[in-house]
Coordinates of C-alpha atoms in Angstrom, one line a residue:
M1 CA -23.0 -9.2 11.7
S2 CA -20.6 -7.4 12.4
D3 CA -17.8 -4.7 10.3
S4 CA -15.0 -5.4 12.9
Q5 CA -11.9 -7.8 11.5
P6 CA -9.3 -7.7 14.1
N7 CA -7.2 -9.2 12.2
N8 CA -6.9 -7.6 8.9
P9 CA -4.6 -5.3 8.5
L10 CA -5.9 -3.5 6.5
H11 CA -9.5 -3.1 8.0
G12 CA -10.9 1.1 7.5
I13 CA -7.5 1.8 5.3
T14 CA -7.9 3.1 1.7
L15 CA -6.2 2.2 -1.0
A16 CA -5.8 5.4 -1.8
T17 CA -4.4 6.2 1.8
I18 CA -2.2 3.6 1.3
V19 CA -1.1 4.8 -1.8
E20 CA -0.5 8.7 -1.0
E21 CA 1.4 6.9 2.9
L22 CA 3.9 4.7 0.9
E23 CA 4.0 7.9 -1.7
A24 CA 5.6 10.0 1.1
H25 CA 7.7 7.9 2.4
Y26 CA 9.5 5.9 -0.7
G27 CA 8.7 8.1 -3.4
W28 CA 7.6 7.5 -6.2
D29 CA 11.7 6.2 -6.8
G30 CA 11.6 4.6 -3.4
L31 CA 8.0 2.0 -4.8
A32 CA 9.3 1.3 -8.3
E33 CA 12.7 0.0 -7.2
R34 CA 10.7 -1.7 -4.3
I35 CA 7.0 -2.8 -6.0
D36 CA 8.5 -3.2 -10.5
I37 CA 5.1 -1.6 -11.9
N38 CA 4.2 0.5 -14.6
C39 CA 2.6 3.2 -13.0
F40 CA 5.3 4.2 -10.8
K41 CA 8.3 4.7 -13.7
S42 CA 6.6 6.7 -16.1
N43 CA 4.3 9.6 -14.9
P44 CA 3.8 8.5 -11.8
S45 CA 0.1 9.8 -10.3
V46 CA -1.7 8.6 -6.5
K47 CA -4.5 8.9 -8.8
S48 CA -2.9 6.7 -12.5
S49 CA -1.5 3.8 -9.7
L50 CA -4.9 4.3 -7.8
K51 CA -6.5 3.1 -11.9
F52 CA -3.9 0.7 -12.3
L53 CA -3.7 -1.0 -8.4
R54 CA -7.8 -2.0 -8.8
K55 CA -7.5 -3.4 -12.3
T56 CA -4.2 -5.7 -11.5
P57 CA -4.9 -7.9 -7.6
W58 CA -2.0 -9.2 -8.3
A59 CA 0.1 -5.8 -8.3
R60 CA -2.3 -4.1 -5.5
S61 CA -1.7 -7.1 -3.2
K62 CA 2.6 -6.2 -3.6
V63 CA 1.2 -2.6 -2.6
E64 CA -1.1 -3.5 0.5
A65 CA 2.2 -6.4 1.7
L66 CA 4.6 -3.0 1.1
Y67 CA 2.7 -1.7 3.4
I68 CA 1.5 -4.4 5.5
A69 CA 5.2 -4.9 6.1
T70 CA 6.7 -0.7 6.6
F71 CA 4.1 0.9 8.9
K72 CA 2.5 -2.2 10.1
Q73 CA 4.1 -4.4 12.2
Q74 CA 3.8 -5.4 14.7
N75 CA 5.3 -5.5 18.4
P76 CA 4.7 -7.9 21.5
W77 CA 4.2 -4.8 23.6
G78 CA 1.0 -3.4 21.4
Q79 CA 3.4 -0.6 21.1
R80 CA 4.2 1.0 17.6

């Protein structure tokens, strides 16, 4: 069985990487504006955000969707 997941844009990307890259791109205030969850509003940190997101599937889905929309836009010519 192959571990390849060609249709999964998040394959091989950890949740920690997702949160760190989004925070670097938008900052905590920008993340809180885009996704209304307290782990981005009140004393935000990567560690506390990861703890919350691992326990809360709906919030994790929103964060993953924002990551895909921000960094994984598909160009029809295969270039980013």
